Amino acid sequence: MSELYSISKKIISTGKGILAADESTATMTKRLNAVKVPSTPENRLLFRETLLSSQSMKNCIGGVILYDETVKQIASNKKTIPELISSTGAVPGIKVDTGAKVLANSKDEKITEGLDGLRDRLKEYYKLGARFTKWRAVYVISDKFPSKLSIHTNAHALARYAALVQETGMVPIVEPEVLMDGEHNAQDCFVKTSEVLKKCYDELILNKVDLKGTILKPNMILPGSISKEKMECRKVAELTLKCLKESVPSEVPGIAFLSGGQTEKEATENLNEINKLNNTDFIMTYSYGRALQQSALKFWSKNIKDINGTQNTFNHRANMCSLAAQGKWTEEIENK
Ligand code: 5MM
């Protein structure tokens, strides 16, 4: 078993998923402002350290994606944040893209940047303890989007990123996120997501990326956030599985979904249904940001010193996601 493959398996092994705590300072400031907590480096660290010291880290979280600021911070027990994560059995990871910027010649779309100087930054992150990385490309859906230009350029960047990451001995998470924003229906999401994924794998293969040492982080197939279409979780699961089966090469060991604006419960229920119906060899799990942290952040904001209460809230969510990753979640357990 190759080193990269064993890292991927460790991150997503049965019942475990990924905590996406890689909000950039701008995004974290938005999240903290929304709950009226000042966005200082100390508060950002305190919230994240509270989650990372939770009891559910051991059984539910196989990997944590960090942002540049956090990977260099020191926890209150004097361990570095990557050391704190490793001590729970999880693998420390790092977001290495530098954000989605306006795409030249298609100004309503985005291209993710960060390739310049990436090889050197990766070496530094490896020394700091990271063993996997993340790069997120975003695509909008409308009658004319995503354009061929956006699909092609983002796939190219994702593949060059993934090749460099593997060269450094880390596992690249490939995150092509087809955004939920808009009025489109689930069929549009299915068609566009399939096109995006197929192009990504064409480029990954062209760049000789070892697919066994990667993890895919896609969106689920859902109607747009302001679409009139309502969809049962069974249908979401069927369409999502069909799309992934047709578009993702079987060498990829696992798929860790983003939550993309779903509520905590929707993201849990949909993942649970995907696992109940899973007719593929892929491990299907979570790499949630908002759907793992929202309630905990809300609770914490009422009293940032209430570490136990915040951890209990996070533990519940992480346990629900872990059950969903095994197709064992139920409404009764959720409400217990
Ligand atoms: C955690 O949020 C990440 C984005 O941060 P920036 O926008 O500040 O770069 C994001 O990439 C996240 O990892 C994924 O979108 C999954 O998060 P959600 O909240 O969609 O599960």
XYZ file of C-alpha atoms and ligand atoms in Angstrom:
357
model
C 0.000 0.000 0.000
C 1.540 3.318 -1.008
C 2.189 5.975 1.642
C -0.284 8.388 0.043
C -3.003 5.753 -0.179
C -2.581 4.896 3.501
C -2.884 8.594 4.460
C -6.110 8.903 2.406
C -7.549 5.787 4.021
C -6.629 7.008 7.507
C -8.461 10.310 6.950
C -11.698 8.775 5.710
C -11.749 5.351 7.341
C -15.143 4.030 8.455
C -17.171 6.529 10.358
C -14.587 9.280 10.127
C -14.697 12.441 8.078
C -13.000 15.794 7.773
C -13.488 18.989 9.753
C -13.051 21.869 7.296
C -11.758 24.597 9.617
C -9.869 26.376 6.843
C -11.886 29.588 6.703
C -9.606 32.407 5.602
C -9.389 35.319 8.027
C -11.912 37.250 5.902
C -14.468 34.417 6.015
C -13.857 33.691 9.710
C -14.340 37.378 10.464
C -17.712 37.249 8.688
C -18.715 34.169 10.696
C -17.599 35.728 14.021
C -19.183 39.104 13.256
C -22.464 37.315 12.562
C -22.474 36.016 16.154
C -21.054 39.269 17.565
C -17.645 37.963 18.656
C -14.610 40.155 17.818
C -12.448 38.494 15.155
C -9.018 38.553 16.859
C -6.282 35.919 16.340
C -6.870 34.873 19.996
C -10.613 34.324 19.520
C -10.127 32.488 16.217
C -7.632 30.210 17.992
C -9.830 29.733 21.054
C -12.822 28.574 18.999
C -10.760 26.240 16.872
C -8.799 24.844 19.819
C -12.076 24.193 21.635
C -13.283 22.034 18.737
C -9.935 20.307 18.277
C -9.832 19.311 21.967
C -13.310 17.741 21.832
C -13.816 14.115 22.674
C -15.436 13.373 19.259
C -12.149 14.141 17.497
C -11.004 10.617 18.336
C -13.838 8.671 16.717
C -15.398 11.049 14.220
C -12.662 13.216 12.707
C -9.969 11.665 10.524
C -8.537 14.929 9.224
C -8.726 18.665 9.862
C -8.166 21.286 7.166
C -6.450 24.351 8.588
C -5.782 27.842 7.300
C -2.265 29.307 7.183
C -2.826 31.326 10.388
C -3.949 28.296 12.443
C -1.283 25.848 11.270
C 1.295 28.180 12.864
C -0.570 28.832 16.135
C 0.248 27.289 19.525
C -2.442 25.687 21.689
C -2.803 26.407 25.415
C -1.004 23.133 26.289
C 2.011 24.493 24.305
C 1.558 21.988 21.480
C 1.392 23.318 17.952
C -2.074 22.989 16.410
C -0.895 20.189 14.044
C 0.531 18.356 17.121
C -2.776 18.768 18.935
C -4.611 17.294 15.939
C -2.174 14.384 15.581
C -2.512 13.583 19.305
C -6.208 12.801 18.693
C -5.335 10.357 15.900
C -6.467 12.722 13.129
C -4.309 13.961 10.263
C -3.508 17.701 9.989
C -4.234 19.271 6.598
C -3.886 22.709 5.058
C -5.695 24.840 2.482
C -3.082 25.904 -0.057
C -5.009 27.855 -2.673
C -4.943 31.621 -2.319
C -8.576 32.118 -3.237
C -10.922 32.364 -6.197
C -10.389 35.505 -8.302
C -12.223 36.988 -11.293
C -11.576 34.877 -14.412
C -10.114 36.972 -17.240
C -12.489 37.099 -20.225
C -15.392 35.714 -18.175
C -15.819 38.234 -15.392
C -18.815 36.560 -13.722
C -16.805 33.416 -13.087
C -13.823 32.608 -10.881
C -10.428 30.986 -11.254
C -8.628 29.719 -8.176
C -5.106 31.064 -7.748
C -2.069 29.916 -5.784
C 0.224 27.954 -8.115
C 3.068 30.505 -8.022
C 5.545 29.523 -5.307
C 3.377 26.544 -4.323
C 6.235 24.002 -4.313
C 8.077 25.976 -1.609
C 4.972 26.633 0.465
C 4.164 22.910 0.405
C 7.602 22.043 1.772
C 7.038 24.484 4.626
C 3.596 23.045 5.441
C 5.028 19.523 5.415
C 7.627 20.604 7.998
C 4.827 22.101 10.102
C 3.152 18.668 10.182
C 0.564 18.798 7.375
C 0.030 15.523 5.505
C -2.826 16.530 3.252
C -3.923 19.690 1.474
C -6.965 21.288 -0.089
C -7.603 23.434 -3.173
C -11.133 24.648 -3.960
C -12.385 25.657 -7.393
C -15.844 27.242 -7.653
C -18.307 27.106 -10.532
C -21.602 28.952 -10.915
C -24.645 27.497 -12.653
C -26.786 29.555 -15.043
C -27.954 29.083 -18.638
C -24.454 29.937 -19.910
C -22.288 28.909 -16.947
C -20.062 27.239 -16.061
C -18.317 28.149 -19.310
C -15.885 25.803 -21.055
C -13.199 28.343 -20.104
C -13.951 28.088 -16.389
C -14.230 24.289 -16.515
C -10.965 23.955 -18.404
C -8.825 26.492 -16.505
C -9.924 25.361 -13.055
C -9.374 21.688 -13.903
C -5.885 22.516 -15.170
C -5.026 24.397 -11.954
C -6.444 21.617 -9.742
C -4.351 19.031 -11.564
C -1.115 21.025 -11.379
C -1.779 21.615 -7.671
C -2.426 17.905 -7.044
C 0.754 16.833 -8.842
C 2.892 19.235 -6.785
C 1.275 18.106 -3.526
C 1.978 14.432 -4.229
C 5.567 15.301 -5.143
C 5.911 16.689 -1.581
C 4.479 13.491 -0.035
C 1.026 14.791 0.866
C -2.500 13.821 -0.209
C -4.320 16.449 -2.293
C -8.020 16.991 -1.715
C -9.499 18.021 -5.029
C -12.505 20.285 -4.432
C -14.446 21.354 -7.514
C -17.500 23.021 -5.940
C -20.459 23.603 -8.226
C -22.271 26.218 -6.159
C -25.794 25.708 -4.904
C -26.670 29.415 -5.432
C -29.353 30.015 -8.033
C -32.694 28.910 -9.441
C -31.453 25.885 -11.383
C -32.969 22.453 -10.832
C -31.237 19.271 -9.726
C -30.979 17.976 -13.298
C -28.938 21.086 -14.250
C -26.725 20.470 -11.222
C -26.286 16.846 -12.316
C -25.307 17.779 -15.897
C -22.898 20.594 -14.928
C -21.302 18.687 -12.045
C -20.725 15.676 -14.317
C -19.045 17.878 -16.929
C -16.851 19.569 -14.299
C -15.785 16.272 -12.702
C -14.974 14.564 -16.004
C -12.759 17.465 -17.056
C -10.991 17.456 -13.682
C -10.143 13.772 -14.048
C -8.957 14.235 -17.656
C -6.490 16.830 -16.373
C -5.469 14.882 -13.247
C -4.681 11.858 -15.421
C -2.788 14.022 -17.951
C -0.694 15.373 -15.068
C 0.029 11.792 -13.922
C -1.567 12.256 -10.514
C -1.826 8.977 -8.580
C -5.599 8.899 -8.040
C -5.269 6.377 -5.200
C -3.497 9.081 -3.204
C -6.237 11.705 -3.582
C -9.625 12.469 -2.045
C -12.455 14.132 -3.969
C -14.479 16.835 -2.205
C -17.540 17.484 -4.368
C -20.971 19.029 -3.937
C -24.018 16.789 -3.698
C -26.534 16.939 -6.540
C -29.194 19.349 -5.296
C -31.662 21.885 -6.677
C -30.409 25.502 -6.511
C -30.903 27.393 -3.255
C -33.736 29.536 -4.713
C -35.171 26.871 -7.010
C -38.852 25.964 -6.597
C -37.944 22.293 -6.853
C -38.073 20.371 -3.570
C -36.253 17.096 -3.366
C -36.442 14.085 -1.040
C -33.121 12.888 0.344
C -33.568 9.576 -1.472
C -33.610 11.358 -4.847
C -30.601 13.511 -3.842
C -28.723 10.326 -2.969
C -29.679 8.549 -6.205
C -28.630 11.458 -8.431
C -25.420 12.066 -6.467
C -24.413 8.402 -6.671
C -25.224 8.215 -10.387
C -23.154 11.315 -11.106
C -20.133 10.117 -9.117
C -20.286 6.583 -10.507
C -20.266 7.900 -14.066
C -17.666 10.671 -13.610
C -15.099 9.570 -11.019
C -12.475 6.887 -11.804
C -12.749 3.864 -9.512
C -9.140 4.256 -8.264
C -10.187 7.246 -6.147
C -10.463 5.804 -2.613
C -12.956 8.200 -1.171
C -15.329 11.056 -1.521
C -15.785 13.621 1.250
C -18.688 15.947 0.508
C -18.799 19.665 1.246
C -22.016 20.933 2.863
C -22.299 23.978 0.588
C -25.022 25.893 2.412
C -27.219 22.959 3.468
C -28.387 23.046 7.075
C -26.593 20.752 9.500
C -29.524 18.344 9.429
C -29.922 18.343 5.628
C -26.211 17.655 5.150
C -26.427 14.782 7.650
C -29.611 13.268 6.262
C -28.440 13.425 2.639
C -25.087 11.834 3.491
C -26.864 9.107 5.458
C -29.090 8.290 2.477
C -26.071 8.262 0.137
C -24.442 5.662 2.378
C -27.608 3.586 2.665
C -27.796 3.379 -1.134
C -24.054 3.378 -1.894
C -23.594 1.010 -4.830
C -19.992 2.091 -5.527
C -16.630 1.124 -4.001
C -16.002 4.704 -2.879
C -15.992 5.551 0.821
C -18.581 8.322 1.169
C -18.047 10.715 4.034
C -18.047 14.390 5.043
C -15.677 17.304 4.815
C -18.007 19.854 6.322
C -17.268 23.400 7.404
C -20.562 25.046 8.244
C -22.509 21.801 8.754
C -20.101 20.735 11.524
C -19.463 24.096 13.163
C -22.621 26.212 12.955
C -24.373 25.157 16.187
C -21.104 25.015 18.108
C -20.211 28.538 16.986
C -23.629 29.835 17.976
C -23.389 28.191 21.411
C -19.816 29.390 21.967
C -20.657 32.977 21.040
C -23.001 33.230 24.049
C -20.107 32.544 26.432
C -16.706 31.995 24.886
C -15.450 30.532 28.175
C -17.993 27.693 28.157
C -15.661 25.128 26.663
C -17.618 22.046 27.835
C -20.948 23.267 26.499
C -19.391 24.162 23.145
C -17.684 20.793 22.939
C -20.928 18.953 23.767
C -22.645 20.783 20.913
C -19.821 19.951 18.521
C -19.659 16.324 19.718
C -23.337 15.828 18.949
C -22.949 17.159 15.395
C -19.774 15.168 14.763
C -21.426 11.994 16.078
C -24.449 12.534 13.805
C -22.176 13.010 10.777
C -20.190 9.931 11.709
C -23.372 7.845 11.886
C -24.423 9.277 8.513
C -21.066 8.256 7.049
C -22.036 4.698 7.962
C -25.699 4.971 6.915
C -26.740 4.553 10.566
C -28.189 7.987 11.362
C -31.863 8.258 12.373
C -34.165 11.124 13.299
C -34.632 9.575 16.787
C -30.904 9.569 17.523
C -30.678 13.144 16.194
C -33.328 14.333 18.652
C -32.278 12.302 21.696
C -14.376 26.337 5.551
O -14.631 27.143 4.407
C -13.774 27.003 3.265
C -13.726 28.281 2.509
O -13.008 29.225 3.142
P -12.685 30.587 2.320
O -13.919 30.920 1.511
O -12.453 31.550 3.406
O -11.490 30.297 1.499
C -14.361 26.058 2.237
O -13.436 25.769 1.229
C -14.828 24.808 2.841
O -13.725 24.014 3.202
C -15.695 24.026 1.877
O -16.450 24.856 1.021
C -16.673 23.218 2.676
O -17.338 24.063 3.583
P -18.898 23.941 3.710
O -19.250 25.006 4.723
O -19.480 24.189 2.358
O -19.149 22.537 4.214
